[in-house]
Short mmCIF file of C-alpha atoms in Angstrom, two decimals:
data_model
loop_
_atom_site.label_atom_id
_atom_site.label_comp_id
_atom_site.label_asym_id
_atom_site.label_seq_id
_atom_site.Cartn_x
_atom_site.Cartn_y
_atom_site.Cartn_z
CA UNK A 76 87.46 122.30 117.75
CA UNK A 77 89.43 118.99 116.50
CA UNK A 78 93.29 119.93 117.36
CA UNK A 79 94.78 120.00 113.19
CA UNK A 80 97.20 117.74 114.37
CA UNK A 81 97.53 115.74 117.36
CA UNK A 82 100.16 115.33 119.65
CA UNK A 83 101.36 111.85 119.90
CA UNK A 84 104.46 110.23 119.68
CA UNK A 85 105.34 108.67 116.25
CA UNK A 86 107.21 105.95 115.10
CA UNK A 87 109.02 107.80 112.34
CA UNK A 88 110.07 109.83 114.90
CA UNK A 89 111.82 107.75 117.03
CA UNK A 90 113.37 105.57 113.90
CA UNK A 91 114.87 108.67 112.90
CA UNK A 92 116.60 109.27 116.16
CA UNK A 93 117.47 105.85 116.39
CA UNK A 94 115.29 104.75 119.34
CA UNK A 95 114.00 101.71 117.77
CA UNK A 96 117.50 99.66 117.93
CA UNK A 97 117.84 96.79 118.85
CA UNK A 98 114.28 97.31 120.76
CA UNK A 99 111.51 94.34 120.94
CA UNK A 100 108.23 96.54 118.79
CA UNK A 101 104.81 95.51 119.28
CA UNK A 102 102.35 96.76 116.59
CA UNK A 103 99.09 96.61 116.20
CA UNK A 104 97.74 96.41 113.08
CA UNK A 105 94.36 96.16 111.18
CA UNK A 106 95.05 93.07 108.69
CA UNK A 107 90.70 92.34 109.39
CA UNK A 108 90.56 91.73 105.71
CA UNK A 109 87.74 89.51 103.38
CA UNK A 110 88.26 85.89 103.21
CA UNK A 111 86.36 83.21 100.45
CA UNK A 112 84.90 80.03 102.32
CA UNK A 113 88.32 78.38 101.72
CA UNK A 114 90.11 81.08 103.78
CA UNK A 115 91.62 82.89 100.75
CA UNK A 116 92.49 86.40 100.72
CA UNK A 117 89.69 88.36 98.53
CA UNK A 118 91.57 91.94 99.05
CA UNK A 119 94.62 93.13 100.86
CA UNK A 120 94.07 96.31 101.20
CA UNK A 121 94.68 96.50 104.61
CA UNK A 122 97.73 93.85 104.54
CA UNK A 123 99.57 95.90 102.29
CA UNK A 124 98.70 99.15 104.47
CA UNK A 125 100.43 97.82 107.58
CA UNK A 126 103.75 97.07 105.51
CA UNK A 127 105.97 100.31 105.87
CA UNK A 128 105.62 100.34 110.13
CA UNK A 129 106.93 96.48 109.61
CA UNK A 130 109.68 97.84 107.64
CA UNK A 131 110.34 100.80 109.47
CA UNK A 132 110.66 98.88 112.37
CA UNK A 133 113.17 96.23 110.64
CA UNK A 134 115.47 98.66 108.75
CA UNK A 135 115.71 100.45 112.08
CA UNK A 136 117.58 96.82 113.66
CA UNK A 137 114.38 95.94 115.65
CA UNK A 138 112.83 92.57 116.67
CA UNK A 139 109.25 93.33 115.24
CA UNK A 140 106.00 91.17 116.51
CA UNK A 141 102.50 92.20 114.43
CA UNK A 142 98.97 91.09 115.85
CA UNK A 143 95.46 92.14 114.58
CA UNK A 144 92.20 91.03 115.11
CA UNK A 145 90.08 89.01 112.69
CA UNK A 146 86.28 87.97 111.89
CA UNK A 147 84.93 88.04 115.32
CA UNK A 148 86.39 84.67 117.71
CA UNK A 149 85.00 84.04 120.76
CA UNK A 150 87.73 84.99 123.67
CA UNK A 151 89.31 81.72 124.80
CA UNK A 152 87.98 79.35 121.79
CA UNK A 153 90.47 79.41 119.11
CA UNK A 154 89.26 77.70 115.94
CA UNK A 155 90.74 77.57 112.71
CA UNK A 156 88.91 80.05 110.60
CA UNK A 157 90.14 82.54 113.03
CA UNK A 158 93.30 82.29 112.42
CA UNK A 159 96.22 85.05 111.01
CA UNK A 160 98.06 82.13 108.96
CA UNK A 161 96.51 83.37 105.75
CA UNK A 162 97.81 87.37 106.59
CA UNK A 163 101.00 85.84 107.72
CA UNK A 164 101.74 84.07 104.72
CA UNK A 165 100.38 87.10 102.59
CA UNK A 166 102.86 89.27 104.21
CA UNK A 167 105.77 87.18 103.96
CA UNK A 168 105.03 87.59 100.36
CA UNK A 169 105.35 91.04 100.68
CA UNK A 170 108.53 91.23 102.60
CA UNK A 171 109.92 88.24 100.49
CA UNK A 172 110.88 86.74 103.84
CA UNK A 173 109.92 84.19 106.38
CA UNK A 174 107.24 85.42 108.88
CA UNK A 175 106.20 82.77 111.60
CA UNK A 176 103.10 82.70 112.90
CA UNK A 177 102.62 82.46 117.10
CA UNK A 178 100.17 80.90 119.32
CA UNK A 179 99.26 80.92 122.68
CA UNK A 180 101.57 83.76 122.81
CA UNK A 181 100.58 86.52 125.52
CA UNK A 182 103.17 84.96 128.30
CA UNK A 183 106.06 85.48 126.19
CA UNK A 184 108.21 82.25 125.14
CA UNK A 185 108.38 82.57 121.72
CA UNK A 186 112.03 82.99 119.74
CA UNK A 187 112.51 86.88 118.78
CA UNK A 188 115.76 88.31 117.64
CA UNK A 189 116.67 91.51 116.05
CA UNK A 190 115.64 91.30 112.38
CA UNK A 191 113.01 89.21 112.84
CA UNK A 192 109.39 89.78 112.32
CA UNK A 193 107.03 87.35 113.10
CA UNK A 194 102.76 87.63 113.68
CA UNK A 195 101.03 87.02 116.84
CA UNK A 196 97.80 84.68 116.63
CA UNK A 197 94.09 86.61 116.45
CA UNK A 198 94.18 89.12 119.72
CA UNK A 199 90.33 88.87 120.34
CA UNK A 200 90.57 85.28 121.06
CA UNK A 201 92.68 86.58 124.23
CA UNK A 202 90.76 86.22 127.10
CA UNK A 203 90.40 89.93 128.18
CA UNK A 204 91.24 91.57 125.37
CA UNK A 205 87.32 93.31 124.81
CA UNK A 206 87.21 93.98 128.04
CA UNK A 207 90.97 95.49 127.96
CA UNK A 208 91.55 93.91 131.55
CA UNK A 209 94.71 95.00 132.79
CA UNK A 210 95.99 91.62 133.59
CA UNK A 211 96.27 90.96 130.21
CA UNK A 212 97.27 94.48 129.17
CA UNK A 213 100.18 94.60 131.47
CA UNK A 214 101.23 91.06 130.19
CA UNK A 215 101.79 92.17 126.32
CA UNK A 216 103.18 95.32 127.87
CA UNK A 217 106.22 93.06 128.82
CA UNK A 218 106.33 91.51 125.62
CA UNK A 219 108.18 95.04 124.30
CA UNK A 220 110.27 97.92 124.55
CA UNK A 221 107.53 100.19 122.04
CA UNK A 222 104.08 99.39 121.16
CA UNK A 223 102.81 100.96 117.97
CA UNK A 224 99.30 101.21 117.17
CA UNK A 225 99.06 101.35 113.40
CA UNK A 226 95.27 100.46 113.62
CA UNK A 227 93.03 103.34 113.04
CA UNK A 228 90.34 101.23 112.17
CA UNK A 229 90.21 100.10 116.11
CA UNK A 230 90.86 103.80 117.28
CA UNK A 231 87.51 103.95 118.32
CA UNK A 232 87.92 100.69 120.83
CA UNK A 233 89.50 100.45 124.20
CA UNK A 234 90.52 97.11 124.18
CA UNK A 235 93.94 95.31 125.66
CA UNK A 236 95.61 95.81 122.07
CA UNK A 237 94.29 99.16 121.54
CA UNK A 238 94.18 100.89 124.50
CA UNK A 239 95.40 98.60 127.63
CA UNK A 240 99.06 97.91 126.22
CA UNK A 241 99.26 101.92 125.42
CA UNK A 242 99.05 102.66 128.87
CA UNK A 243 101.96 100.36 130.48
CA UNK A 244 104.23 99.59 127.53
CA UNK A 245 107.49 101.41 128.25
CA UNK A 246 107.50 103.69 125.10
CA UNK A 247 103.44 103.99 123.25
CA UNK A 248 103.27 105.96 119.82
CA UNK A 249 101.38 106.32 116.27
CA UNK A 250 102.32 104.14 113.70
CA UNK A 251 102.55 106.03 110.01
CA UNK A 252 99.37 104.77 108.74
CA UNK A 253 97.60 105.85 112.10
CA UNK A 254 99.53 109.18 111.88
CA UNK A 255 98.63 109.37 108.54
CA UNK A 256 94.86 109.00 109.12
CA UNK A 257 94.75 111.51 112.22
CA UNK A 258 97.13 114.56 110.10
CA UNK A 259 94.26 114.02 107.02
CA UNK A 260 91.06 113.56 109.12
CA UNK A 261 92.27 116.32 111.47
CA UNK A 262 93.27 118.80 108.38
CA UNK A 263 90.01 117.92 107.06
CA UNK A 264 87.94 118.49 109.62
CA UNK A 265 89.62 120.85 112.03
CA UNK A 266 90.23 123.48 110.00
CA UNK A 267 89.03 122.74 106.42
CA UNK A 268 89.10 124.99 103.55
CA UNK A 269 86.13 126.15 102.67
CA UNK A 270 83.28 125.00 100.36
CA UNK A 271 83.42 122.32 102.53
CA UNK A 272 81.28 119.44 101.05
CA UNK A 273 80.78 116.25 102.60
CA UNK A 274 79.02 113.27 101.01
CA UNK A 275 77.86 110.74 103.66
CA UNK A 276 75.72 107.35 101.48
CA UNK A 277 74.42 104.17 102.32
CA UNK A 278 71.73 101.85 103.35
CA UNK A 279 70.43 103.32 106.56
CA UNK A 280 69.89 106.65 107.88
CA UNK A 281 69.92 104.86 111.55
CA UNK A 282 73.92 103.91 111.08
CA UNK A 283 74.91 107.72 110.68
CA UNK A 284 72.22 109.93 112.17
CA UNK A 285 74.82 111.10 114.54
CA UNK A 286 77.08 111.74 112.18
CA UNK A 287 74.68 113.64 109.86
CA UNK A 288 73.58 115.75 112.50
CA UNK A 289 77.11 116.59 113.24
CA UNK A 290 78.40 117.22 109.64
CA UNK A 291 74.82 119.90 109.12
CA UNK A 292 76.65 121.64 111.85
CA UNK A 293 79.77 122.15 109.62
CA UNK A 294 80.06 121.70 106.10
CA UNK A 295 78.83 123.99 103.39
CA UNK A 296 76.95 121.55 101.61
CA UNK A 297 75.63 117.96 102.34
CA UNK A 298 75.28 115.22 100.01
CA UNK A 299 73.36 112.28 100.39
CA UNK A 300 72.87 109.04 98.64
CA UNK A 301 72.29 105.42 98.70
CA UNK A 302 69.33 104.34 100.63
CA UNK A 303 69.96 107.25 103.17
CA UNK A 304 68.74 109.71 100.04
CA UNK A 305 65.71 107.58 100.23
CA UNK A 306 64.83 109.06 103.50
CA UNK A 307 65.31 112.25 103.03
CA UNK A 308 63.46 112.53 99.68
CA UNK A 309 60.69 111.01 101.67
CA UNK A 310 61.62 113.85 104.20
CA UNK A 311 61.08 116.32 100.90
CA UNK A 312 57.54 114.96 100.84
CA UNK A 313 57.92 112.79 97.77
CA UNK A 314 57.09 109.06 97.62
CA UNK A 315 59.71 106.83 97.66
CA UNK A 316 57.67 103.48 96.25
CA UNK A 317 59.05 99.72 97.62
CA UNK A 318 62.30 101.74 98.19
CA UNK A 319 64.44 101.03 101.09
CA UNK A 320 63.93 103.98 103.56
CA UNK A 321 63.62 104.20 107.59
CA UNK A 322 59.84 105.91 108.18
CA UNK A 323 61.02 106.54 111.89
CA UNK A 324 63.86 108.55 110.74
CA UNK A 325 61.82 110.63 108.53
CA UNK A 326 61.19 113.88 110.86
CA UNK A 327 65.25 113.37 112.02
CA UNK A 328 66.16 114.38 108.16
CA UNK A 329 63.70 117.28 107.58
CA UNK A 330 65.79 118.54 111.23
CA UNK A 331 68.74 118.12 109.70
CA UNK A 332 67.45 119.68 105.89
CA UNK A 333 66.45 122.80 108.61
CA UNK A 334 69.32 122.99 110.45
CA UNK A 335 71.21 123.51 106.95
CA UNK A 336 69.01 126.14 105.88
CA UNK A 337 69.32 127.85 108.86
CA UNK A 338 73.22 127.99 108.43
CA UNK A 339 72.99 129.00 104.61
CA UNK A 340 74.14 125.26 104.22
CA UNK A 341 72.32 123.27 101.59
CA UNK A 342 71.63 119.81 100.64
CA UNK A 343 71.69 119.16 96.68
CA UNK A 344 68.45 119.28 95.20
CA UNK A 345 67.46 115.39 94.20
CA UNK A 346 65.39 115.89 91.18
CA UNK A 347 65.51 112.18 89.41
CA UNK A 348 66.19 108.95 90.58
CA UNK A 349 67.32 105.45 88.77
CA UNK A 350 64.34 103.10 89.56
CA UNK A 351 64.30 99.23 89.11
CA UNK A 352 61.44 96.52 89.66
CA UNK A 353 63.82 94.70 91.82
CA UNK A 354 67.66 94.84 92.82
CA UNK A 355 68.71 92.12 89.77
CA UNK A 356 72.15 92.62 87.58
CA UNK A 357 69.78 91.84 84.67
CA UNK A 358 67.18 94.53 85.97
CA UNK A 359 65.91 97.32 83.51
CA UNK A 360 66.88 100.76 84.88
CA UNK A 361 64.36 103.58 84.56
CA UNK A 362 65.43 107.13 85.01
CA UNK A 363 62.46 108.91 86.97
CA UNK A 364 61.66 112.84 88.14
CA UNK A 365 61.21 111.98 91.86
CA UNK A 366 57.59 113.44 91.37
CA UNK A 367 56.31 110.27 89.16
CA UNK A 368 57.73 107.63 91.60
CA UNK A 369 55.20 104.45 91.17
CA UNK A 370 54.48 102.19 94.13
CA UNK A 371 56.47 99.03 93.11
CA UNK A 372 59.57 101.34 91.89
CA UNK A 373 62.67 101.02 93.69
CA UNK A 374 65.38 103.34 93.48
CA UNK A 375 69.31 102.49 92.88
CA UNK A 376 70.78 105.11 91.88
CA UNK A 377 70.26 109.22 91.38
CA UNK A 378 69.27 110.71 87.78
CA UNK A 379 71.59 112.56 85.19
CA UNK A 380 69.97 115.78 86.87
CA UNK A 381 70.97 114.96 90.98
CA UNK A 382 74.36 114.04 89.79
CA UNK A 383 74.81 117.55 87.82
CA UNK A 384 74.17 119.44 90.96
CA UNK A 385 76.18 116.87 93.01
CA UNK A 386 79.25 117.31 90.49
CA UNK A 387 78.52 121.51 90.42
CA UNK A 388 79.09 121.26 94.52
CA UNK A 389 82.00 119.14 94.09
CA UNK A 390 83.69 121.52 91.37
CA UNK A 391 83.23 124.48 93.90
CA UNK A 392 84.67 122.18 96.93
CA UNK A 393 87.95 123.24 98.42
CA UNK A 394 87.74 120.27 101.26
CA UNK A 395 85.62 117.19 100.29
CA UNK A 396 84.56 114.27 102.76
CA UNK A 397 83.62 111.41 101.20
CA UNK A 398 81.71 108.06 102.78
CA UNK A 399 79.48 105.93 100.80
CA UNK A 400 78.88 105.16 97.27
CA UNK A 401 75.49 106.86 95.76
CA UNK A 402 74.18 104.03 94.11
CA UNK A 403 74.00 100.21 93.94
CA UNK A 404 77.08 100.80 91.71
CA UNK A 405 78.39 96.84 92.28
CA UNK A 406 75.28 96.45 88.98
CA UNK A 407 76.54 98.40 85.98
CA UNK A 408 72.95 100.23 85.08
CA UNK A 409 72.95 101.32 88.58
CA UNK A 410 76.85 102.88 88.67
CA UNK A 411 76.21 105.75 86.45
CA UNK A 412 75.77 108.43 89.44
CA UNK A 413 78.53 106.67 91.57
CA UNK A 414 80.90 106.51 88.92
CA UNK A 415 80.39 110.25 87.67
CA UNK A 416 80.61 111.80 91.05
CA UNK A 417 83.69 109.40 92.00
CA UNK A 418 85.75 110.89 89.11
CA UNK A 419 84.69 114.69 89.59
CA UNK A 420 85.90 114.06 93.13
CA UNK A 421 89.71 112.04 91.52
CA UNK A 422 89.36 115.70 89.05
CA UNK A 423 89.15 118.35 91.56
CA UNK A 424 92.02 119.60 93.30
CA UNK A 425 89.99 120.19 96.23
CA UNK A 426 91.75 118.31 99.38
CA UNK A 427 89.53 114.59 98.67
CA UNK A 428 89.59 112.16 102.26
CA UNK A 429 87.64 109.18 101.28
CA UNK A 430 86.48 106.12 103.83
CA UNK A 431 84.78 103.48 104.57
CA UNK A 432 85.07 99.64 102.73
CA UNK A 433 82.28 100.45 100.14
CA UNK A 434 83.61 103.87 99.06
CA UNK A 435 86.83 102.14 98.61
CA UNK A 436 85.30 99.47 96.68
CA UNK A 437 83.83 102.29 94.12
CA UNK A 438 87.29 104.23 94.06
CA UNK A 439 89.08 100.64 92.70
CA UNK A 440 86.36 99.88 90.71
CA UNK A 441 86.43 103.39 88.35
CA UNK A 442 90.78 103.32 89.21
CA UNK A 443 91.00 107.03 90.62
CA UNK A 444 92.98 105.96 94.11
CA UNK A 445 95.97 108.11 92.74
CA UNK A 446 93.80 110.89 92.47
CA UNK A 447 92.24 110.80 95.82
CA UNK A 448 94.37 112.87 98.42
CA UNK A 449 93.29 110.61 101.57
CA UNK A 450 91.95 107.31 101.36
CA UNK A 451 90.89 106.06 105.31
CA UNK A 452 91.20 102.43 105.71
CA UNK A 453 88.77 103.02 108.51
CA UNK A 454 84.74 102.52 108.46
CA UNK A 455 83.79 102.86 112.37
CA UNK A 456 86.22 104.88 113.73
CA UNK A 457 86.63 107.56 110.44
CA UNK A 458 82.87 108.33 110.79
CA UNK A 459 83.51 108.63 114.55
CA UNK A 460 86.30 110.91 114.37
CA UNK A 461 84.32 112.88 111.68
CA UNK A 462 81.55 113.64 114.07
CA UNK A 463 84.24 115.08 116.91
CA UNK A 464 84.35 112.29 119.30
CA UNK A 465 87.60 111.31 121.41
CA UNK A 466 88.51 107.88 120.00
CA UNK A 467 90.11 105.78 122.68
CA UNK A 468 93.14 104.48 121.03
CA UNK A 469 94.20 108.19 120.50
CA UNK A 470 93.13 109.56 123.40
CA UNK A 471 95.42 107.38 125.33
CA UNK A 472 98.65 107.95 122.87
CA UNK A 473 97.99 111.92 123.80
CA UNK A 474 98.31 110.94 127.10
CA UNK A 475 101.11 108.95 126.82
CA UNK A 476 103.26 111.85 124.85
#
């Protein structure tokens, strides 16, 4: 069983005591956020995530340095689309103060005085830093007094920045964002209230079988959508037409449909789907009982009757894990499912933790954040954690309490 909450040391903590004074902090963040071809911010969610361990840090009378990762750079070839210099100058907005931005900075060198903050150039193009080599690990080390990870969404990577730095930095502990993430993923999943739904959507079945298979094992009921439904209503023994489905994957969902049963766990009977020709914002949408599929029909969405029985589970939910929109809900004839299931999720009082960049696109699209109780800004590492696997990142805080 997940421990409901998990001992690590926390940077609240030792603000509150007064431990951060005067004290050179290293945090690592997750400011990995969409850019347009010209290297302009699409959404900040992340950016504006990392802010309160920045100002923590600063109103405690520390000298702070941030670093991330972004895009994917190749270790040791810095080129300009990888670099932070957009997320620095969006969070110097934010703090309505100057934040420089460092290169070539792992041997130290740079200018840092109490009060200052500044951000420190795209880790992965560090030589070492995937491989989390200690040479590099125990240089960044000496960069600081406290390292913070505040960067759930790289929990689940040992890497210099992630793990490495945790285990020789004099002081290693949970930034509020990270501590926020492990209290709600752990009170969700360690020892949930029960009906405990979970609704796990997307394209493929293949990029969370293992999580599927683990969540059959717990929850009450399991919900399905997106192109993952697709599979297991071809699992039901219904046609699916030119839909996107994984025929490999097929007898994997009528084990998991089975191992449900078996537990007096259900999956939602899918009765009706919302079929198109093609995937096309100008594309007719055709509601269809799952029986009179055709062979050219592909499905978007789930009918008026799925999402009743989707909404009835969610209504008797006490704990609710969310991951995936239902439906191709980015086309407006294709939303209705997504949209009606997001808000009888921001409506119940049921404990709601919500992850993953697509469900978080469908909770700002239908404006319900306020009404979710957890949003994750994790994809990888949330569905990791949900399945009961010892994430790196944390596993080396633990150690280091």
């Amino acid at each position: 069983m997940l421990t409901p909450l998990l001992k690590v040391k926390r940077l609240n903590e030792l603000a509150a005591t007064g431990q951060l004074k005067g004290k050179r902090v290293f945090i690592r963040a997750d400011l990995n956020v969409p850019q347009d071809e010209a290297g302009n911010i699409t959404e900040d969610t992340r950016i504006r995530a990392s802010i309160p361990a920045i100002q923590m840090c600063l109103d405690s009378g520390a000298a702070v340095m941030v670093t991330s990762h972004l895009g994917r750079p190749s270790e040791g070839a810095f080129k300009p689309e990888d670099s932070l210099a957009p997320i620095a100058h969006r969070i110097a907005e934010l703090l309505n103060r100057k934040v420089p931005l460092i290169s070539n900075w792992v041997d130290g060198g740079f200018d840092l005085a109490v009060g200052d903050v500044v951000i420190l150039e795209n880790c992965r193009v560090n030589v070492g830093e995937k491989k989390n080599t200690d040479e590099l690990a125990k240089k960044m080390a000496a960069l600081c007094d406290v390292y913070v990870n505040d960067a759930f969404g790289t929990a689940h990577r040992a890497e210099a920045t992630t793990y490495g730095i945790a285990r020789y930095a004099k002081v290693a502990c949970a930034g509020p964002l990270m501590a926020a993430e492990l209290d709600a993923l752990s009170r969700a999943l360690a020892e949930p209230k029960r009906p405990l739904v979970a609704i796990v959507a997307g394209s493929k079945v293949s990029t969370k079988l293992t999580i599927l298979k683990s969540l059959a094992e717990k929850v009450d009921e399991l919900i399905v959508g997106g192109g993952i439904a697709n599979t297991f209503i071809k699992a039901m023994g219904f046609e699916v037409g030119s839909s996107l489905f994984e025929e490999e994957l097929v007898p994997a969902a009528k084990k998991i449909i089975d191992k449900l049963s078996r537990r007096g766990a259900s999956l939602p009977i899918i009765s009706d789907v919302v079929c198109g020709k093609k995937l096309d914002a100008n594309e007719r949408a055709t509601t269809k009982n799952i029986k009179d599929i055709s062979k050219d029909d592909m499905i978007f969405d789930l009918g008026k009757d799925s999402v009743d029985e989707i909404v009835k589970c969610i209504h008797n939910a006490k704990t609710i894990i969310w991951n995936g929109p239902i439906g191709v809900f980015e086309f407006d004839q294709f939303a209705k499912g997504t949209e009606t299931m997001t808000r009888a999720i921001a409506d119940s009082p049921a404990f709601s933790l919500a992850g993953g960049g697509d469900t978080i696109a469908a909770i700002e699209k239908f404006k319900v954040a306020k009404d979710i109780s957890y949003i994750s800004t994790a994809g990888g590492a949330f569905l990791e954690f949900a399945e009961g696997k010892k994430l790196p990142a944390i596993e080396i805080l633990e150690r280091r309490f």
